[in-house]
mmCIF file of C-alpha atoms in Angstrom:
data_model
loop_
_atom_site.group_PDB
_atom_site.id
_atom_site.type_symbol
_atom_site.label_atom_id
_atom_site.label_comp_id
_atom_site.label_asym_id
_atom_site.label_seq_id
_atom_site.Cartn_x
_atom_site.Cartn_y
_atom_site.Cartn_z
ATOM 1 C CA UNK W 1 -109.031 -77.559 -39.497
ATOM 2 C CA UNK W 2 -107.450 -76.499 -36.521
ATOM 3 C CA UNK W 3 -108.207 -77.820 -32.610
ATOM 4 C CA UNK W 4 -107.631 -75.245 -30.247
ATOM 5 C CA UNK W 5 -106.773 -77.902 -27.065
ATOM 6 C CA UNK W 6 -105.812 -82.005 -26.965
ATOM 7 C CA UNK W 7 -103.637 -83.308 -29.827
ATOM 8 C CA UNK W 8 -104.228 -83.111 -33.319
ATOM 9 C CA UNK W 9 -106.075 -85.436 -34.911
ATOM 10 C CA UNK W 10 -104.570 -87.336 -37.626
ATOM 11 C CA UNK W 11 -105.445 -86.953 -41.561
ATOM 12 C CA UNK W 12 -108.501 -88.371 -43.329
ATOM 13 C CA UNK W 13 -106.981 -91.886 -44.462
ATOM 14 C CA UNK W 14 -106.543 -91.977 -48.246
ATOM 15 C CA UNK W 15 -106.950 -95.258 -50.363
ATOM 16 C CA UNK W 16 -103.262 -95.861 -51.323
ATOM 17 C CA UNK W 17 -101.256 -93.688 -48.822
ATOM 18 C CA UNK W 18 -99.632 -94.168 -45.767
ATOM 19 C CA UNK W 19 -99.656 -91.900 -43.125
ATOM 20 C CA UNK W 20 -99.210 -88.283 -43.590
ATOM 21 C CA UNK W 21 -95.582 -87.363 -42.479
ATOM 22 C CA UNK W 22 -95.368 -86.064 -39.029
ATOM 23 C CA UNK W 23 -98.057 -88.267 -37.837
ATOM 24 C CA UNK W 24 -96.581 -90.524 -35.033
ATOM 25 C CA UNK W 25 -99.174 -93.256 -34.153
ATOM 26 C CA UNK W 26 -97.356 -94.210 -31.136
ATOM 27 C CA UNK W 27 -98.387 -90.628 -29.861
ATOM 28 C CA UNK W 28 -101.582 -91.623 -29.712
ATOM 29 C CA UNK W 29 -101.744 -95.263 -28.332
ATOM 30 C CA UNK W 30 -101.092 -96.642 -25.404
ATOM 31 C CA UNK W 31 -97.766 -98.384 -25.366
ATOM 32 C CA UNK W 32 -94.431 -98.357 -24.051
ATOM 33 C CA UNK W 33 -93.100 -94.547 -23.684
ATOM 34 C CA UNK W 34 -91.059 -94.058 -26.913
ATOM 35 C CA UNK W 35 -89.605 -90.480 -26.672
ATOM 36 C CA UNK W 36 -91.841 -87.277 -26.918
ATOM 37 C CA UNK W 37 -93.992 -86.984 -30.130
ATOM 38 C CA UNK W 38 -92.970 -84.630 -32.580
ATOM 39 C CA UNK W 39 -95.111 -81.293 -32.506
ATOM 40 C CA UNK W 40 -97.991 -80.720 -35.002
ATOM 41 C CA UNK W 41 -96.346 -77.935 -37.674
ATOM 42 C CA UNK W 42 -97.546 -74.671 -36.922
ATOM 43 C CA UNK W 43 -100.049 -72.262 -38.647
ATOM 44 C CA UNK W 44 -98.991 -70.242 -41.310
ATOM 45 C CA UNK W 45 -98.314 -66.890 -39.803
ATOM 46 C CA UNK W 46 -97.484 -67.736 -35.737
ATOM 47 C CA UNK W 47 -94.020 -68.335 -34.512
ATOM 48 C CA UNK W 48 -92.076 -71.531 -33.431
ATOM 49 C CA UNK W 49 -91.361 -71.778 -30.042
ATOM 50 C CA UNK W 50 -87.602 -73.439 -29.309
ATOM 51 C CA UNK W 51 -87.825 -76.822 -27.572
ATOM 52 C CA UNK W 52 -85.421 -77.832 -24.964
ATOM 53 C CA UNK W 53 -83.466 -80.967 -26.052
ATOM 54 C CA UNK W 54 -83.928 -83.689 -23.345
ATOM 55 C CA UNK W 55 -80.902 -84.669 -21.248
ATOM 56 C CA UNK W 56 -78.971 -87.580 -22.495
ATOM 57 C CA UNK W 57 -78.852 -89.311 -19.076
ATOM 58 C CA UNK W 58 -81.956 -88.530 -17.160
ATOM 59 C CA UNK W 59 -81.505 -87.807 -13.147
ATOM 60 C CA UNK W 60 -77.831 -86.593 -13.540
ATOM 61 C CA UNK W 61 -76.672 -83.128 -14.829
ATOM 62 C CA UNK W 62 -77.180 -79.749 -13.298
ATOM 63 C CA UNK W 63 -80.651 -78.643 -12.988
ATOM 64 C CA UNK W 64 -81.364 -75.188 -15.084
ATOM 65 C CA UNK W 65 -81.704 -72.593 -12.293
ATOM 66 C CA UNK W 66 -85.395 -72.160 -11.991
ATOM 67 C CA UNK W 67 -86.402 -68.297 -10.444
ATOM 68 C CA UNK W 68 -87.917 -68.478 -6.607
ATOM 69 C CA UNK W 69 -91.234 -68.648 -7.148
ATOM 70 C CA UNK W 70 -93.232 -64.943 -6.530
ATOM 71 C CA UNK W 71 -94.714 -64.549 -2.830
ATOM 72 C CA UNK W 72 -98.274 -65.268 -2.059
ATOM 73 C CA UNK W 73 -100.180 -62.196 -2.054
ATOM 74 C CA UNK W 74 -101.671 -61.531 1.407
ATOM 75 C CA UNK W 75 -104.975 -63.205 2.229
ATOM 76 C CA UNK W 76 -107.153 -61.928 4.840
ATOM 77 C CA UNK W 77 -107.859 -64.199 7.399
ATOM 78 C CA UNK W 78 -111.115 -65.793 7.689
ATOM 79 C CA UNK W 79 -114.264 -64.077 9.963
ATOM 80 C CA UNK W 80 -114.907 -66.005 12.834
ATOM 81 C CA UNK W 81 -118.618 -67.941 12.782
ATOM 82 C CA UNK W 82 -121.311 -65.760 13.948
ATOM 83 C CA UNK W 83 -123.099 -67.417 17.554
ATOM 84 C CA UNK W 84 -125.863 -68.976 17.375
ATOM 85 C CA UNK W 85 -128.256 -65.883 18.472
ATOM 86 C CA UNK W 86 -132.245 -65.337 18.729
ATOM 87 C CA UNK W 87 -132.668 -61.616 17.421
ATOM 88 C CA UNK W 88 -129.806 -59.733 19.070
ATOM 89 C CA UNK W 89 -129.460 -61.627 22.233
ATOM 90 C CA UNK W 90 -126.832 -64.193 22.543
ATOM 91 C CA UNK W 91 -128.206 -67.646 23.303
ATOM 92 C CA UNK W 92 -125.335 -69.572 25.522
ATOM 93 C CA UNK W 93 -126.000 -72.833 25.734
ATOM 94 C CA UNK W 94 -128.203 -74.104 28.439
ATOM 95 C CA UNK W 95 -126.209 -76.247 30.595
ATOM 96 C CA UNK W 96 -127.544 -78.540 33.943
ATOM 97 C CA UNK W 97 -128.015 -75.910 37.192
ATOM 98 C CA UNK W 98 -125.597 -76.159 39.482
ATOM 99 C CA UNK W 99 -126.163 -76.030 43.550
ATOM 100 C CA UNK W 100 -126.233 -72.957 44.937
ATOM 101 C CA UNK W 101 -122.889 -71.551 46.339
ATOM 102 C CA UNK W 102 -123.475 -71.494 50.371
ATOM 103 C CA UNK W 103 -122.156 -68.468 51.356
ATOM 104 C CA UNK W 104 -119.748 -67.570 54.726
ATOM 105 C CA UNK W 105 -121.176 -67.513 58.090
ATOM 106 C CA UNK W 106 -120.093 -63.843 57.989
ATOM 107 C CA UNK W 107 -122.009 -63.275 54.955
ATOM 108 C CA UNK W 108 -125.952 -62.758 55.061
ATOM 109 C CA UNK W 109 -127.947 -65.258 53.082
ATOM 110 C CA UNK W 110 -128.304 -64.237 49.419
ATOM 111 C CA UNK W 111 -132.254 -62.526 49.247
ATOM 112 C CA UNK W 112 -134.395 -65.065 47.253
ATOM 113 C CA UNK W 113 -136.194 -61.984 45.753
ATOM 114 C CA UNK W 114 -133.148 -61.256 43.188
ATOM 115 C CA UNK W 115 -131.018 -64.585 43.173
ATOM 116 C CA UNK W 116 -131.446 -66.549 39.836
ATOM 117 C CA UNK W 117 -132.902 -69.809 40.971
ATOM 118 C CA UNK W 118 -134.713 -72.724 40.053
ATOM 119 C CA UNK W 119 -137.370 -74.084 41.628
ATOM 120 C CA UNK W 120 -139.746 -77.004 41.386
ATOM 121 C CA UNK W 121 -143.140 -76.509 43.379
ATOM 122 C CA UNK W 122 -145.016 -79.748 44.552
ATOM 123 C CA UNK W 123 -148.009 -80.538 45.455
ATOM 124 C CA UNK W 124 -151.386 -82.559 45.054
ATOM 125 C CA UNK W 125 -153.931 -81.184 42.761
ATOM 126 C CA UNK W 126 -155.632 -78.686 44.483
ATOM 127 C CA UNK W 127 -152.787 -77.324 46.981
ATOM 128 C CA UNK W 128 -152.670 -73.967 44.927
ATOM 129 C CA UNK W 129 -148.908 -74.980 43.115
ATOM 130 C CA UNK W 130 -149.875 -72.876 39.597
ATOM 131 C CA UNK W 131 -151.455 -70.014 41.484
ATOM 132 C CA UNK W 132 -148.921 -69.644 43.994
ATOM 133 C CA UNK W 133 -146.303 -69.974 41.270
ATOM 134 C CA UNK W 134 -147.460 -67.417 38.853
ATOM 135 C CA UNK W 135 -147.773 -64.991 41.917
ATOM 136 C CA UNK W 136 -144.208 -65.755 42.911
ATOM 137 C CA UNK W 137 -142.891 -65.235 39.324
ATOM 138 C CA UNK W 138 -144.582 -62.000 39.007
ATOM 139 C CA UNK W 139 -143.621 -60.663 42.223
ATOM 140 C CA UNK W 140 -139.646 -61.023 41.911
ATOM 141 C CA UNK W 141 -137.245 -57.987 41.525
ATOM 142 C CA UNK W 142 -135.448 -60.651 38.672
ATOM 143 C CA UNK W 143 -136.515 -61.957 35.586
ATOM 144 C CA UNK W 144 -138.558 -65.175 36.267
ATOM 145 C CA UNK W 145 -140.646 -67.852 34.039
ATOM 146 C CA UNK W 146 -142.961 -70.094 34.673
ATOM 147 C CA UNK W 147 -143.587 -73.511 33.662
ATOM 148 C CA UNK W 148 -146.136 -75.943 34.531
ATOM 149 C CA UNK W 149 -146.388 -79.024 33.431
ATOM 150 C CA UNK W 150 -149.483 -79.607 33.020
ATOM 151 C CA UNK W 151 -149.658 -76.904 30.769
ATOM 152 C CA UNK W 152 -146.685 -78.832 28.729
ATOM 153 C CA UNK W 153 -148.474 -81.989 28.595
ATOM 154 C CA UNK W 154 -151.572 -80.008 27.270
ATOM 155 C CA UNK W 155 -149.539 -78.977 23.693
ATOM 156 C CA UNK W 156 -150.349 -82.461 22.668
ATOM 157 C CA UNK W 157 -154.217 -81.911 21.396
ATOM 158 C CA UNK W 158 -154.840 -84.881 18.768
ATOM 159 C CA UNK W 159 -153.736 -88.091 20.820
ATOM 160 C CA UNK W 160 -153.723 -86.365 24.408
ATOM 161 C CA UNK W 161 -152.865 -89.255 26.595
ATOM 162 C CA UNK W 162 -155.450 -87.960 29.585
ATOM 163 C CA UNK W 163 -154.223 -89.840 32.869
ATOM 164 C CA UNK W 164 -157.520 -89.397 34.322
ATOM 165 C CA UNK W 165 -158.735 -92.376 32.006
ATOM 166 C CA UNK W 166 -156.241 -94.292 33.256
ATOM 167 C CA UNK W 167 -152.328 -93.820 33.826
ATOM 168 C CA UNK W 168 -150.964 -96.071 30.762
ATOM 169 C CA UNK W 169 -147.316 -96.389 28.768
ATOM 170 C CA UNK W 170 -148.970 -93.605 26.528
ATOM 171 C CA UNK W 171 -149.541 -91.734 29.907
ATOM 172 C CA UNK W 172 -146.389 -91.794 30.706
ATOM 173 C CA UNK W 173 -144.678 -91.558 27.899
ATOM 174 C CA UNK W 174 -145.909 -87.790 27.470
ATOM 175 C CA UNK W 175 -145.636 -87.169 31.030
ATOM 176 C CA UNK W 176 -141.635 -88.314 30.497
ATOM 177 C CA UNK W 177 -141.484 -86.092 27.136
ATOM 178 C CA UNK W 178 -143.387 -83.132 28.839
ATOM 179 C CA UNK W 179 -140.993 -83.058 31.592
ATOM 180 C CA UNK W 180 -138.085 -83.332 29.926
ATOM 181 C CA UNK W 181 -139.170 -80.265 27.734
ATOM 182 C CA UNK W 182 -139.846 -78.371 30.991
ATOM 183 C CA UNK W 183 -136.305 -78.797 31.992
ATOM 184 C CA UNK W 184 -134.813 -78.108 28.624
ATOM 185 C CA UNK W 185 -136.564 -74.949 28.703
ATOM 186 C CA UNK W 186 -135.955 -74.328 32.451
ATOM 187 C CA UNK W 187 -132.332 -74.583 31.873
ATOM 188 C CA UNK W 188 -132.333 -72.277 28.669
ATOM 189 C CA UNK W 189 -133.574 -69.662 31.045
ATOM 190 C CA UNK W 190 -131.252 -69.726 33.346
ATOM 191 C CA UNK W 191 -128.389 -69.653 31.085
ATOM 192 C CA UNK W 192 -129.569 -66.244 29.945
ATOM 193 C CA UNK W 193 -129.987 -65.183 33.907
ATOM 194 C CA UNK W 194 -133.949 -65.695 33.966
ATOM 195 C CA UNK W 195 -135.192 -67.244 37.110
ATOM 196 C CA UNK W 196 -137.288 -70.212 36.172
ATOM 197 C CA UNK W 197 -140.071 -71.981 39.062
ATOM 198 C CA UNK W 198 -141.933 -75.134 37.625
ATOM 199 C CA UNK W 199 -144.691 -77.027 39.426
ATOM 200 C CA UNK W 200 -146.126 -80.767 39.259
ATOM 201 C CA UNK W 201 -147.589 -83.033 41.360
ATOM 202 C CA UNK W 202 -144.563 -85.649 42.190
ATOM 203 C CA UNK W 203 -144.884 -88.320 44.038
ATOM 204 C CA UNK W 204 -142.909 -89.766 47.133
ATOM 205 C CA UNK W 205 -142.754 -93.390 46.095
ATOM 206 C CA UNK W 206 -141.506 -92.592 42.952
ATOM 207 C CA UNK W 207 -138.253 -91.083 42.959
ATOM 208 C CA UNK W 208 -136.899 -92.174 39.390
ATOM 209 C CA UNK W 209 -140.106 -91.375 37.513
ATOM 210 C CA UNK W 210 -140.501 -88.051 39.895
ATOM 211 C CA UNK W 211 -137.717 -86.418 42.097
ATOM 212 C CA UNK W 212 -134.575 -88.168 40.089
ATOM 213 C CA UNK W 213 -135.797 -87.725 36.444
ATOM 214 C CA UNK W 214 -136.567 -83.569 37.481
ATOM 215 C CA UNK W 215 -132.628 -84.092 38.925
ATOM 216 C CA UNK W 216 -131.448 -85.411 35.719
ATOM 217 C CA UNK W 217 -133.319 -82.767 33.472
ATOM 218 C CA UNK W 218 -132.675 -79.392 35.171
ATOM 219 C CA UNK W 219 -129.619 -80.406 37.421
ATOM 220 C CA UNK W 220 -128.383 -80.701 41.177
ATOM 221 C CA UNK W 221 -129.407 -77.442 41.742
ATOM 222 C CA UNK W 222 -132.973 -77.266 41.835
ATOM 223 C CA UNK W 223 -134.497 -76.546 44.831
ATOM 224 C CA UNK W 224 -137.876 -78.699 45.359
ATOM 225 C CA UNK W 225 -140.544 -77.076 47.856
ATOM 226 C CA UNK W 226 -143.963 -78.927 49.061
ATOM 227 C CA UNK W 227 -147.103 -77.278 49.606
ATOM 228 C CA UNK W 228 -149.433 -79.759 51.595
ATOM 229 C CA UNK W 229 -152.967 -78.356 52.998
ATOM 230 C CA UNK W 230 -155.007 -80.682 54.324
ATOM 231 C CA UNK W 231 -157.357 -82.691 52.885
ATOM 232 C CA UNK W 232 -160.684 -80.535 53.128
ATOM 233 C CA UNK W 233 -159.050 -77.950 51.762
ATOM 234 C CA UNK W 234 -157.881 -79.435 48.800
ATOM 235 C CA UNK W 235 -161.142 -81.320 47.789
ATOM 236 C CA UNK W 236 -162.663 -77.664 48.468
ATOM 237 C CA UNK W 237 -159.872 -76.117 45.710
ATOM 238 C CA UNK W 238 -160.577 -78.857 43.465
ATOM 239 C CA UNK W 239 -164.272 -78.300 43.203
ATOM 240 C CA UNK W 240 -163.657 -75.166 42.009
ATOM 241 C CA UNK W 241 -161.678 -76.766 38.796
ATOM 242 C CA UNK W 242 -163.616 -77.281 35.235
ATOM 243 C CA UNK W 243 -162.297 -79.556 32.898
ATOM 244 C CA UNK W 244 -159.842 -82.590 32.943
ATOM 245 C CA UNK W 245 -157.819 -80.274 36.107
ATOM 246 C CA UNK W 246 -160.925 -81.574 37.690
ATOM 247 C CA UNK W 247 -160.887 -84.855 39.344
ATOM 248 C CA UNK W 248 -162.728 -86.849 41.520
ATOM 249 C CA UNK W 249 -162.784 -86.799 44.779
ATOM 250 C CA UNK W 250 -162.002 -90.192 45.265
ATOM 251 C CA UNK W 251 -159.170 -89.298 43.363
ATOM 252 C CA UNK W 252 -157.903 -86.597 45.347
ATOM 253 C CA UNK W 253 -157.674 -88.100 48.530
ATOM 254 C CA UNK W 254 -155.876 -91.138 47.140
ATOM 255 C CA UNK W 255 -152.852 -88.798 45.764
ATOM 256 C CA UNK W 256 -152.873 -86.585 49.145
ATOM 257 C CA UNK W 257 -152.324 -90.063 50.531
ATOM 258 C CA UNK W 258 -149.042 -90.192 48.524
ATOM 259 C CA UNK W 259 -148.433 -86.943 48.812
ATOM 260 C CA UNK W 260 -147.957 -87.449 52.267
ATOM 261 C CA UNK W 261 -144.805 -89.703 51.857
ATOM 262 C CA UNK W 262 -143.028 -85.990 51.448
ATOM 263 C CA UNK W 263 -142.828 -85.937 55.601
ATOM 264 C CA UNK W 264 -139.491 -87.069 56.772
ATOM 265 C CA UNK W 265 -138.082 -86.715 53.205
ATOM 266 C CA UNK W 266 -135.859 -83.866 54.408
ATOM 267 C CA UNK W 267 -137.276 -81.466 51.773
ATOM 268 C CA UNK W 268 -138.998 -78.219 53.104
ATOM 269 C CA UNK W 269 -142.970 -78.568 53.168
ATOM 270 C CA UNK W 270 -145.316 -75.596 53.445
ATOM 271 C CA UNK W 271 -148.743 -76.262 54.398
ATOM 272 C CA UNK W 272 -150.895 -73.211 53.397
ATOM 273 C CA UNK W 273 -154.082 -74.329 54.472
ATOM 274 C CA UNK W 274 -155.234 -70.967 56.026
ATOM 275 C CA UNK W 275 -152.665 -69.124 54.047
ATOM 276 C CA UNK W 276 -153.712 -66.835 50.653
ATOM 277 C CA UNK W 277 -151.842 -67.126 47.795
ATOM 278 C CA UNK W 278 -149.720 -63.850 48.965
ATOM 279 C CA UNK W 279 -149.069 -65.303 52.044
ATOM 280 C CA UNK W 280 -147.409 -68.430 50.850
ATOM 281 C CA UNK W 281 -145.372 -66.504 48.375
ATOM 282 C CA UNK W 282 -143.585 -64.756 51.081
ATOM 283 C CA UNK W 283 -143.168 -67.679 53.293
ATOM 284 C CA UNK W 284 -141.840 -69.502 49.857
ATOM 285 C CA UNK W 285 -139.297 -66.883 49.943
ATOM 286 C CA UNK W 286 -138.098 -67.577 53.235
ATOM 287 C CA UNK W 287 -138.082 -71.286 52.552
ATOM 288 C CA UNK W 288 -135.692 -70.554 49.199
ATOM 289 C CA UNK W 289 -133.423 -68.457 51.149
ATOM 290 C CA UNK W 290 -132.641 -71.464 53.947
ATOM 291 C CA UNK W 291 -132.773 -73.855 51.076
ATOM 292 C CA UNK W 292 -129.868 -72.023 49.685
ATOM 293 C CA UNK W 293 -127.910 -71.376 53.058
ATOM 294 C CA UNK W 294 -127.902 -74.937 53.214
ATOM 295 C CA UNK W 295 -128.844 -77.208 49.911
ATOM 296 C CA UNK W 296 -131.350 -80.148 51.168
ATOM 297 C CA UNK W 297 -129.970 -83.265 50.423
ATOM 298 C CA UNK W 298 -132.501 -85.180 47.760
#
């Protein structure tokens, strides 16, 4: 029987006979080396290949001139990785916004109408922030998103953490993860040259939960406006709401209260009490373009 690959395997043993000449059991068990074993005697029919004789003293002698060995055919070299792309736009990554180059005193101020910016709205419920900020998006000469968020904080539907039943670690927890999802997206627009304006109602005399943590999650360049009617005007506004955007009047006048800590902050506050929604959106334009003649410090 013959075994096409491995060693052969020795003869049936035979009551009476020793093993079958040839058959070197030291070929096939571990041991000391002892020389190479003796080949298996070929077929009947196929040739029998010369072997070498081993060198008498092993490591000295000439070495049998071996031929160069054949050159490696020529491999192609390897296609770069594809980007990372949504449909057949390149998505570059979305890095933190930096401030706003201020240009020469011999150059005019950049018009706010077709610079890429980024800018967070503020305001108390009822000061017109969403309406004023979808106007303003739609109105620009540039691609421009908006993103509220409230609107962010509303994805959550089973488990909502309403604030209006009481402002809570749960609260505040998805407040935290809503805003940091409105910057991640915020800055993902920019770095593919969309304009991106955000609005929520931040507080004063909370600059790491408000201010700061908007800082962190869009970067030093976002450029924070106020609107601030007065107070009739935005219990009047929030009459007009249906829902949880609704709140109580109480409720309103105690954050206009806070909201009122934004005087003497150094950032630019627009009060559009007798102003329509129109109206503000061109005077937030010519807020935006001193805000980027000259950064304010926050």
């Amino acid at each position: 029987m013959q075994h096409p690959v491995g060693s052969p395997l020795p003869p049936p043993h035979q009551p009476g006979h020793g093993p079958a000449p040839g058959w070197s059991p030291a070929a096939h068990h571990p041991g000391p080396p002892q020389g190479p074993a003796p080949l298996p005697p070929p077929a009947p029919g196929y040739p029998v290949a010369p072997r070498q004789a081993p060198s008498p003293h092993p490591g000295s002698g000439p070495v049998p001139h071996q031929p160069p060995p054949a050159p490696a055919a020529h491999q192609p070299a390897p296609a770069a990785p594809a980007p990372d792309t949504t449909g057949h736009v390149p998505l570059p990554p979305g890095g933190p916004v930096a401030v706003p180059r201020v240009p020469p005193a011999t150059v005019a101020a950049p018009d706010p109408t077709t610079t890429t910016l980024a800018v967070l709205l503020i305001g108390p419920a009822g000061a017109g922030k969403t309406s004023v900020a979808k106007y303003w998006a739609d109105h620009r000469r540039v691609p421009t998103a908006h993103i509220s968020l409230d609107d962010v904080r509303e994805w959550v539907r089973s488990g909502f953490a309403d604030p209006q039943t009481g402002w809570n670690e749960h609260s505040e927890a998805q407040y935290r993860l809503a805003r940091r999802t409105c910057g991640f997206s915020a800055r993902n627009f920019l770095a593919n040259g969309i304009s991106c304006i955000l609005d929520d109602a931040v507080f004063p005399d909370r600059p790491v939960v408000g201010l700061g943590g908007w800082k962190r999650h869009v970067g030093p360049g976002l450029l924070p406006v106020v609107l601030l009617p007065g107070l009739d005007i935005v219990l009047e506004r929030n009459a007009e709401r249906s829902g949880n955007r609704r709140l109580t009047d109480e409720e309103v006048a105690r954050i206009h209260g806070r909201m009122a800590g934004w005087y003497g902050s150094g950032l630019p506050i627009i009060d559009n009490s007798q102003l329509d929604i129109p109206e503000t959106a061109h005077l937030l334009d010519e807020v935006l373009s001193r805000s980027i003649a000259s950064p304010p410090n926050w």
